[in-house]
Coordinates of C-alpha atoms and ligand atoms in Angstrom, one line a residue:
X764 CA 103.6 44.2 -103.7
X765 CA 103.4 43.0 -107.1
X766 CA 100.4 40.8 -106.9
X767 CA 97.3 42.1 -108.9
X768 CA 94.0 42.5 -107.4
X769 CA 92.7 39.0 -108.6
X770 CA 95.7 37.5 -107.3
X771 CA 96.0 38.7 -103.8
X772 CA 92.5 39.6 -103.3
X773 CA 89.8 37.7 -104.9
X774 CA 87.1 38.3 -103.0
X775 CA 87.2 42.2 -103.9
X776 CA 87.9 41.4 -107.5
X777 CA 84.8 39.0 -107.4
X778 CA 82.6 41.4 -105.6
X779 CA 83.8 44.2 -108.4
X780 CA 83.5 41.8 -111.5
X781 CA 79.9 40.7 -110.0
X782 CA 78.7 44.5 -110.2
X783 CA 80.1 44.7 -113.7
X784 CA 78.1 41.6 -114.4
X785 CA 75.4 43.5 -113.0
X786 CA 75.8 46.9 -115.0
X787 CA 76.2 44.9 -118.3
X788 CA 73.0 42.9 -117.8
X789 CA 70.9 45.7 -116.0
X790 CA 69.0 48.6 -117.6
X791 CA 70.0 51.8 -115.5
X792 CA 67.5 54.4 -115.8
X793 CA 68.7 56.5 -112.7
X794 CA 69.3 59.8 -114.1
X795 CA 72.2 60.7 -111.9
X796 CA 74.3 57.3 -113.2
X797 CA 76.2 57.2 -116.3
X798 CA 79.3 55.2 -117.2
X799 CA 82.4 56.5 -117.6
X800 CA 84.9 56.5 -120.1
X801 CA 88.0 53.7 -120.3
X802 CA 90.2 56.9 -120.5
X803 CA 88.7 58.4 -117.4
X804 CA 88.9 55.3 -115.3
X805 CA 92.6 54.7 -116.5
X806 CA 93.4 58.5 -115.2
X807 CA 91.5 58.0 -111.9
X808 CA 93.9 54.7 -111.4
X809 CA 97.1 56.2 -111.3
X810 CA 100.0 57.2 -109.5
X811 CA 98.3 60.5 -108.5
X812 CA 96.5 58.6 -105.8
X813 CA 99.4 58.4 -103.9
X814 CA 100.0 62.1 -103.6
X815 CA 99.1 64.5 -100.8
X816 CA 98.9 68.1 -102.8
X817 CA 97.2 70.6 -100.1
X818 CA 96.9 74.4 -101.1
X819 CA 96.5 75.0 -104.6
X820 CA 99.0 74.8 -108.0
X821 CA 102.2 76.6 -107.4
X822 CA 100.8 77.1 -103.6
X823 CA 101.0 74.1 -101.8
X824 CA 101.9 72.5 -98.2
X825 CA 103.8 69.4 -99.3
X826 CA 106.8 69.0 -102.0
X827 CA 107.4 67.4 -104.8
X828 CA 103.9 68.6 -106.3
X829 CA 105.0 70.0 -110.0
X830 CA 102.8 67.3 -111.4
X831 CA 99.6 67.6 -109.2
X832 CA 100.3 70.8 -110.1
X833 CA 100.2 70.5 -113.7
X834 CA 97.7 68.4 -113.7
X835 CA 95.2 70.3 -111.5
X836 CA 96.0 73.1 -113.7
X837 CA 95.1 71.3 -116.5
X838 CA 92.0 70.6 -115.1
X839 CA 91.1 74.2 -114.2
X840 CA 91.9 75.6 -117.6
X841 CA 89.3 72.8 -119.0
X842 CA 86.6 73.2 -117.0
X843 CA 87.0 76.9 -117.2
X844 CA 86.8 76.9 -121.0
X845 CA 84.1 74.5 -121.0
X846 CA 82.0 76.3 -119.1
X847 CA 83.0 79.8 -120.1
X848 CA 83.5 80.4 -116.1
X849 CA 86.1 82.3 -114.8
X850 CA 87.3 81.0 -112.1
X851 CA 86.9 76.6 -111.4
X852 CA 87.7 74.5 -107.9
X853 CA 88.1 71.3 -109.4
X854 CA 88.7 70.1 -105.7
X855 CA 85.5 69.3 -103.9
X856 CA 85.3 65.5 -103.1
X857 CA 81.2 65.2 -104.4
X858 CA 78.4 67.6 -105.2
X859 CA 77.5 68.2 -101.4
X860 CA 80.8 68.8 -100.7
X861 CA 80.7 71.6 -103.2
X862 CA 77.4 72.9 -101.7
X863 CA 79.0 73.0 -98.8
X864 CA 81.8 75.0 -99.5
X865 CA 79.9 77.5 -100.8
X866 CA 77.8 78.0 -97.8
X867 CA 80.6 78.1 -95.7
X868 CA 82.0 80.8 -98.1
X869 CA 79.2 83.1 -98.3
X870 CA 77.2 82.4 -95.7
X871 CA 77.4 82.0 -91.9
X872 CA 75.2 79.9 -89.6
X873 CA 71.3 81.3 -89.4
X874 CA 71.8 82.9 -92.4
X875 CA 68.8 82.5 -94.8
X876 CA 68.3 80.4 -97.6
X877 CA 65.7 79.9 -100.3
X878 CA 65.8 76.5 -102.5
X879 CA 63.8 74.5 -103.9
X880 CA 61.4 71.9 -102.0
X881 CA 62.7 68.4 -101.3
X882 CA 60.0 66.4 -101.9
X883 CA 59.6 68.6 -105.3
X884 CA 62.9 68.0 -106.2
X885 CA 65.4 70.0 -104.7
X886 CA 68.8 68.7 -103.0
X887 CA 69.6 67.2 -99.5
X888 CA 72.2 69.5 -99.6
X889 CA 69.8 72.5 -100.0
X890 CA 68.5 72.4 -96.5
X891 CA 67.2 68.5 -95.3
X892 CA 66.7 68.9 -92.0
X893 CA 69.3 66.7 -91.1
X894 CA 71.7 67.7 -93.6
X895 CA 74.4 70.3 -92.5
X896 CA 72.2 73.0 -94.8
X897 CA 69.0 72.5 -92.6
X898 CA 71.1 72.5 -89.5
X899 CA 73.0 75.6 -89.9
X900 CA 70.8 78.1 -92.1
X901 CA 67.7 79.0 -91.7
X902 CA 65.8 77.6 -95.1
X903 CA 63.2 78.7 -96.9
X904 CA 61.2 76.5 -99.5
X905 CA 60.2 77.3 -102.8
X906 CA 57.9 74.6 -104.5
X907 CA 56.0 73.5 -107.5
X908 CA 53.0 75.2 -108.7
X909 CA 50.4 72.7 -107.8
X910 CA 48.4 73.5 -111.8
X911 CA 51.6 73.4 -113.8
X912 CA 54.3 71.4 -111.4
X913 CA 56.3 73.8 -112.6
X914 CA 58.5 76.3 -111.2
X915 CA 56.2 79.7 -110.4
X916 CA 58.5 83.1 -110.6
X917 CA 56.0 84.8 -109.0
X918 CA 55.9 83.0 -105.9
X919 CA 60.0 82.6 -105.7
X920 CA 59.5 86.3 -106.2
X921 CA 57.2 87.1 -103.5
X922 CA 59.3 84.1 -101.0
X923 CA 62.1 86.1 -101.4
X924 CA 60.6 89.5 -100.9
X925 CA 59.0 88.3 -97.7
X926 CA 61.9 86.5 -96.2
X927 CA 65.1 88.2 -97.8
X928 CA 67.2 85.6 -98.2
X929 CA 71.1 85.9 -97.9
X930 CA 71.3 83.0 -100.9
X931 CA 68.9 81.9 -103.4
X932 CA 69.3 77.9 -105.2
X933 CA 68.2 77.2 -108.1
X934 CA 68.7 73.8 -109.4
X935 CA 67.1 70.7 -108.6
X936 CA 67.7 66.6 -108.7
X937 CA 64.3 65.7 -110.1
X938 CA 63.0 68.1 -112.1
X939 CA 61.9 67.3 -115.8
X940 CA 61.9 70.7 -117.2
X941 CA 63.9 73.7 -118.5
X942 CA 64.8 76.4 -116.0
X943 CA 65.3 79.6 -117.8
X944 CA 68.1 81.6 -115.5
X945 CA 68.3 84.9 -116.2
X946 CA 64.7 86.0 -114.1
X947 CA 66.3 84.4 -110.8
X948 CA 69.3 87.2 -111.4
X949 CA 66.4 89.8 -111.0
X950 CA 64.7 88.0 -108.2
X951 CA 68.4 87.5 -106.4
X952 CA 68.8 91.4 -107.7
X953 CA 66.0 92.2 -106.0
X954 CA 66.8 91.3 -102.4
X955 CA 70.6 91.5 -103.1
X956 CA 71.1 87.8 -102.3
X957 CA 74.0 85.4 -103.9
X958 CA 73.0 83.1 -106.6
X959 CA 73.6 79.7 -106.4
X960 CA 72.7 77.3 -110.2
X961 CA 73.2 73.7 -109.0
X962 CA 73.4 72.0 -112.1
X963 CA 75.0 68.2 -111.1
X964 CA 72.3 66.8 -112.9
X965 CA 72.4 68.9 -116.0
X966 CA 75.8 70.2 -116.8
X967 CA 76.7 67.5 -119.3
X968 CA 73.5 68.7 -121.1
X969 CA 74.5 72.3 -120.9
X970 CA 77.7 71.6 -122.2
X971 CA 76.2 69.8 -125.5
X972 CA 74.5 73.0 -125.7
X973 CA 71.1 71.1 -125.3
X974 CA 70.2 73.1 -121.6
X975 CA 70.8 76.9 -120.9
X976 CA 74.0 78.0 -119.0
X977 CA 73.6 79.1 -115.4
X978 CA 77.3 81.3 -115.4
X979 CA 76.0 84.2 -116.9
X980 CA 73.8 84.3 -114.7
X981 CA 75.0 82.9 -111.4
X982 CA 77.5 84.2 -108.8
X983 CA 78.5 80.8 -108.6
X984 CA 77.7 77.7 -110.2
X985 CA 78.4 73.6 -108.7
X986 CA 78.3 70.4 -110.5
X987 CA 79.1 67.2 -109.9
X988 CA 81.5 65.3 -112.7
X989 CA 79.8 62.2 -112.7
X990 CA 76.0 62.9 -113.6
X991 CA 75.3 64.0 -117.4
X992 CA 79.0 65.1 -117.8
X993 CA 79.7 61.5 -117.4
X994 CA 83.5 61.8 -115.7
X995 CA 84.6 60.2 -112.7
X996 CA 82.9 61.2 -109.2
X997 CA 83.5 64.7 -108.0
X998 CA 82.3 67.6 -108.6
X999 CA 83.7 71.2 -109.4
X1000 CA 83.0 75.2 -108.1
X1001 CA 82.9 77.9 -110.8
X1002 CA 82.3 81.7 -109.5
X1003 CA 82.6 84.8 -110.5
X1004 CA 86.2 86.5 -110.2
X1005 CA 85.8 88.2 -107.1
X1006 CA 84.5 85.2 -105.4
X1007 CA 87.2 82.8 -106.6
X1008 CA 89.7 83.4 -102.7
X1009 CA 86.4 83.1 -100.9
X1010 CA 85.4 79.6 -102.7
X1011 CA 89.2 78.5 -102.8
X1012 CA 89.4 79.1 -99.1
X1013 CA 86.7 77.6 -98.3
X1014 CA 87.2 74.3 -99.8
X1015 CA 91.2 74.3 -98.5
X1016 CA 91.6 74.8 -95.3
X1017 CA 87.8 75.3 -95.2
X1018 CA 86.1 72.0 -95.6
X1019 CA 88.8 69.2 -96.9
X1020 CA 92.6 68.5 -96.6
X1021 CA 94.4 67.0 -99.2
X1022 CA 92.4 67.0 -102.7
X1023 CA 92.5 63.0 -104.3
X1024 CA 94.7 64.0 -107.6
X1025 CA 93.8 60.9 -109.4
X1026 CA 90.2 62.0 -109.3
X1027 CA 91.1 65.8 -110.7
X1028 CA 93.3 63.4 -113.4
X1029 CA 90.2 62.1 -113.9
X1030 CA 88.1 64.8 -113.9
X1031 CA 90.7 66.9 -116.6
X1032 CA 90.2 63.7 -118.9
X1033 CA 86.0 64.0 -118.6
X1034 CA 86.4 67.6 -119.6
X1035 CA 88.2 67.4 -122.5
X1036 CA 86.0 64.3 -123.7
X1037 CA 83.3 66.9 -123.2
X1038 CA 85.3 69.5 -125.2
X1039 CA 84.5 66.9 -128.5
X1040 CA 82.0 67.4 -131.0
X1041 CA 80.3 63.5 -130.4
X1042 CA 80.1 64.7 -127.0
X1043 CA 77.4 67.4 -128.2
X1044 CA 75.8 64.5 -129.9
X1045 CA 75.6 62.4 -127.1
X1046 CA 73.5 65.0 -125.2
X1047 CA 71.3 65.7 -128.1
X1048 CA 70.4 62.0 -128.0
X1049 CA 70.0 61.9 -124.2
X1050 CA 66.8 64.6 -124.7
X1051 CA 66.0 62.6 -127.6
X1052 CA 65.7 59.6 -126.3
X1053 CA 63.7 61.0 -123.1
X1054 CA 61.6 62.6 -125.4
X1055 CA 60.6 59.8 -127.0
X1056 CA 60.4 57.4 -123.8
X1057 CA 58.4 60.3 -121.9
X1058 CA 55.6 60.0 -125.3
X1059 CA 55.8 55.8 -125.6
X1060 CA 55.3 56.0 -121.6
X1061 CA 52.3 58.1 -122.1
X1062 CA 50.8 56.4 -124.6
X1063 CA 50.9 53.3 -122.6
X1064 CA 48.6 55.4 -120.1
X1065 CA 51.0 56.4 -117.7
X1066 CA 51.0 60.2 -116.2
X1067 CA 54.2 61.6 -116.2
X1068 CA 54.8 65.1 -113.8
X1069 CA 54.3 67.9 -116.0
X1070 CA 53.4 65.7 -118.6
X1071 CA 56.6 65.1 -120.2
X1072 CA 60.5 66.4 -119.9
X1073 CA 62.6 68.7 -121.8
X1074 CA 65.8 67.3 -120.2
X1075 CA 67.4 64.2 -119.2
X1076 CA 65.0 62.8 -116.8
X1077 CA 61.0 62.1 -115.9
X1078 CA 59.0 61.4 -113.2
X1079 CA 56.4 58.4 -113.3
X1080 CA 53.2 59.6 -111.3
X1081 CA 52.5 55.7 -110.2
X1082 CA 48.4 56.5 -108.9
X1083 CA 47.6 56.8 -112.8
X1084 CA 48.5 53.0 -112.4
X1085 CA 47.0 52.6 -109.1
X1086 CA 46.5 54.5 -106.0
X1087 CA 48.2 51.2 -103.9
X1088 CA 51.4 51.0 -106.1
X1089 CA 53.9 52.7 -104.0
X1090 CA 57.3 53.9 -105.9
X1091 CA 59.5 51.8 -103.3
X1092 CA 56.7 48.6 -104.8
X1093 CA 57.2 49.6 -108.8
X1094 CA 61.2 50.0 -108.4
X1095 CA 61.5 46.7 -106.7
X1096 CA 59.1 45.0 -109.0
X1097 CA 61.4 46.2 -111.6
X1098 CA 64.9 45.3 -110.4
X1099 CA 63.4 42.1 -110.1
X1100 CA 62.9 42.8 -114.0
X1101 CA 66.2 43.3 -114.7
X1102 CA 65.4 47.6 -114.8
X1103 CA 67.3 49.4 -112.0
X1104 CA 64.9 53.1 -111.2
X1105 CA 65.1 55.3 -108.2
X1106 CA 61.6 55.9 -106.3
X1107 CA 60.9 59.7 -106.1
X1108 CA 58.4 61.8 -104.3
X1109 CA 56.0 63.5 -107.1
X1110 CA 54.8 67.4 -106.2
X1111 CA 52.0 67.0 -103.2
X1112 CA 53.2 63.4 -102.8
X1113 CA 51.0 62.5 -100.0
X1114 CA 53.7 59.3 -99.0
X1115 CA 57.2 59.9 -97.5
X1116 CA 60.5 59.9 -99.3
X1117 CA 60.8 56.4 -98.7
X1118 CA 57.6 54.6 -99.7
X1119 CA 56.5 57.7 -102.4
X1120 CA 54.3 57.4 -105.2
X1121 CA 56.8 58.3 -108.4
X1122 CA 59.8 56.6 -109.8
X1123 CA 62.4 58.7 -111.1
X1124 CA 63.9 57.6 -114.6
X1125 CA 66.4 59.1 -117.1
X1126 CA 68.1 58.1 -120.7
X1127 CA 72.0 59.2 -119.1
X1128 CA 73.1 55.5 -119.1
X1129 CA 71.1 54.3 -122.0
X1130 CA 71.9 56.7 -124.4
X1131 CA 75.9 56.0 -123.3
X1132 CA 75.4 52.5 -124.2
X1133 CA 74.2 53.5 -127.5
X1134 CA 70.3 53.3 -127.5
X1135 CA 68.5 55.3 -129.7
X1136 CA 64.6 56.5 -129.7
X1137 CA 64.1 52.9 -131.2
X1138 CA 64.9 51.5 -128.1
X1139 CA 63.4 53.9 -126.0
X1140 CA 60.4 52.5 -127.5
X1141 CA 61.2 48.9 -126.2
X1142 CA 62.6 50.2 -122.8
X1143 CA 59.1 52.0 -122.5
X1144 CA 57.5 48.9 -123.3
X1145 CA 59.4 47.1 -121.0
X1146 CA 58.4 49.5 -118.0
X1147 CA 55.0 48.8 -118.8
X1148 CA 54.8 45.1 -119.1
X1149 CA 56.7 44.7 -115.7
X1150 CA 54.4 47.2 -113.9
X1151 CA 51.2 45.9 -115.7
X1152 CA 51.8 42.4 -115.0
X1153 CA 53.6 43.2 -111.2
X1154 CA 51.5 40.3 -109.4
X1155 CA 52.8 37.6 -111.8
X1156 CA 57.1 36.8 -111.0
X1157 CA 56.9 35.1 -114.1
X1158 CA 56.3 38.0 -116.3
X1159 CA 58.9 39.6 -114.2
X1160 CA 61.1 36.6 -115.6
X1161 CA 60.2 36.9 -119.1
X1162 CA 61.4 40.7 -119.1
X1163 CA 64.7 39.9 -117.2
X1164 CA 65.3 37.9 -119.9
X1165 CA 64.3 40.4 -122.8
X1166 CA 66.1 43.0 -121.2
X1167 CA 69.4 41.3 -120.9
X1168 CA 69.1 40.2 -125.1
X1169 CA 69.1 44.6 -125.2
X1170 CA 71.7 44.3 -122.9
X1171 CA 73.8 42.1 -124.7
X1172 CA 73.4 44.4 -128.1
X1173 CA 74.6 47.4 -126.1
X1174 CA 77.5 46.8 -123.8
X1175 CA 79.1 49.7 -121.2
X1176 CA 82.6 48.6 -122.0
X1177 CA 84.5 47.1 -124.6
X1178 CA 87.7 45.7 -123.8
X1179 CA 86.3 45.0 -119.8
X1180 CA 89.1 42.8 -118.9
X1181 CA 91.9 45.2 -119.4
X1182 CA 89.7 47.7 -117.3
X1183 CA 89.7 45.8 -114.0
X1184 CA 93.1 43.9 -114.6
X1185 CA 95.8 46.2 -116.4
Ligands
LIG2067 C1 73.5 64.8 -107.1 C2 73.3 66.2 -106.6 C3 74.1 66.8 -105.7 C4 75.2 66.1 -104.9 O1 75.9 65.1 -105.3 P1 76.8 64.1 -104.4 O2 78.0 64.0 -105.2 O3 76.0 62.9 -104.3 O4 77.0 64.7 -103.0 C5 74.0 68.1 -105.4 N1 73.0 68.8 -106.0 C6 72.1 68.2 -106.8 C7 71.0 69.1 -107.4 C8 72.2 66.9 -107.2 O5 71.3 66.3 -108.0

């Protein structure tokens, strides 16, 4: 019982220490990935895994729960002040699971849905056709305007006029621009439909103050923990009063059994890490450095979707390159280069999901590491010499090894060993 992880099982402590290897030596620009804290990986190793804690604080189905309790509490009264909600399930096991739940609370099966288009950036959890949302509800598709690839009010006006949906989504995982919340109230107003923000990819922002908040606005509100808010994974429900037995119901019994209480420890440390002042300035720096990557990218001549971002994230439009550079192509050619991207359908992509013809980057990561918009400059330089020079391996080489010198001046942890092997 009392031998460690390297000691009685080095081939997961190898595997483990390899893929720290690789985060230390890789440039991430996947906007949902972020690194979290020390703190919040100590929290999410504890005792609290051990413990089964169904129901909810001072309401559970097992004993000996006063400290799940106080700890899940904890949690609750965070997140609620941190997102001025008034009522938080910190329980959901990931931001689908979240989505799920709130389906299952306010919806049932053939009920209508309108949320944003996949391949323009919505959620598989906002109606894929083979997630549970596309096989349960009947879902309507709001997309980009082809002009602006922007969101259009008037034609999410008119969708929902013409199909009356019982929920409305907004929120998106690869959009590059502000979303202004208080018009969807109207539009949801308007057909008396629930309003759903999912903001996993920007709540960290909209805690730093640096992105408008949905819960004014919203009847309920989900988020993942581990995007932009950079805590451990998870994710969290926030909803109006009147909502709050509905959502809590739904989650337990509804949808999951026993909540993991070393990932709610975790999740209560990310939210007061949130709570501090440098965590304002981190998210300040995150739009600051994509600002200033979005410009360097296109003044090295590529497009970007919507020609820039106001958040977190861009998307690469890869046929201002060339029309044969697929996004699956540019993100391989640059993992070989040392830079880790996700490929990502751009609006009226005419390839599928999985060849597409954007990559998908974002300064979450980056910016945790400490880069500034100095950097951005060289990470933007990077991107282009890889993609430029794609036919030769040896340029791919010769960034590998400029990209782990940045590396090396940045590193994700300090203090690694103790992390793995306290
Ligand atoms: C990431 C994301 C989710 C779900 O997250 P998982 O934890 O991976 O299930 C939900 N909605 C949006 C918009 C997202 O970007």
């Amino acid at each position: 019982m009392k031998k460690s992880l390297f000691k009685f099982d080095p081939e997961v402590f190898e595997i483990a220490v390899s893929d720290l290897t690789r985060q230390q030596n890789y440039l991430t620009l996947i906007p949902s990935e972020n690194f979290a804290s020390h703190a919040v990986m100590q929290a999410q190793s504890t005792v609290f895994a051990n413990k089964y804690a169904e129901g909810y604080p001072t309401a559970r189905y097992y004993n000996g729960c006063d400290h799940s309790d106080q700890i899940e509490q904890l949690a609750i009264d965070r997140a609620k002040a941190l997102f001025s909600a008034e009522h938080v399930n910190v329980q959901p096991h990931s931001g689908s699971q979240a989505n799920l739940a709130v389906f299952h609370a306010l919806l049932s099966p053939g009920d209508v849905v309108l949320s944003m288009k996949l391949d323009h950036g919505g959620h598989l959890s906002h109606g894929l056709p083979q997630n549970f949302s596309g096989k349960y509800y009947d879902i309507v598709h709001y997309g980009l305007d082809p002009e602006t690839e922007r969101i259009n009010l008037e034609t999410v006006s008119q969708l929902a006029q013409k199909h009356k949906p019982n929920l409305i989504i907004v929120g998106a995982s690869a959009y590059p621009r502000e979303i202004d919340f208080a018009p969807w109230r109207e539009i949801a107003d308007s057909v008396g439909a629930y309003l759903l923000g999912d903001v996993a990819h920007i709540a960290g922002l909209i805690v730093g103050g640096v992105h408008p908040s949905p819960v004014p606005y919203c009847d309920v509100v989900t988020t993942t923990t581990h995007k932009t808010l950079r805590g451990p994974r998870g994710a969290i429900i926030m909803c109006r009063q009147e909502l709050a037995d509905d959502i809590d119901k739904s989650v337990f019994p509804g949808l999951q059994g026993g909540p993991f209480m070393h990932a709610i420890a975790a999740r209560a440390v990310a939210f007061k890490e949130a709570a501090q002042p440098e965590f304002a300035d981190y998210q300040k720096q995150v739009v600051t450095n994509a600002d200033a990557l979005s410009s360097r990218l296109t003044r090295n001549g590529f497009r970007l979707v919507t020609g820039g971002t106001d958040n977190h994230l861009m998307l690469i439009d890869l046929t201002s390159v060339s029309e044969k550079l697929s996004g699956r192509q540019a993100a391989n050619y640059l993992e070989d280069a040392g830079i880790i991207v996700n490929k990502n359908t751009i609006p009226f992509d005419s390839r599928s999901a999985n060849t597409t013809s954007g990559i998908r980057i974002g300064t979450p990561m980056i910016t945790s590491r400490g880069m500034k918009e100095k950097e951005m400059v060289q990470v933007a330089d990077l991107i282009t010499e890889t993609i430029e020079n794609r036919r030769r391996p040896s340029a791919r080489q010769q960034v590998k090894t400029k990209v782990e010198k940045l590396c090396r001046s940045f590193p994700i942890y300090e203090g690694i060993d103790q992390l793995l092997w306290s």
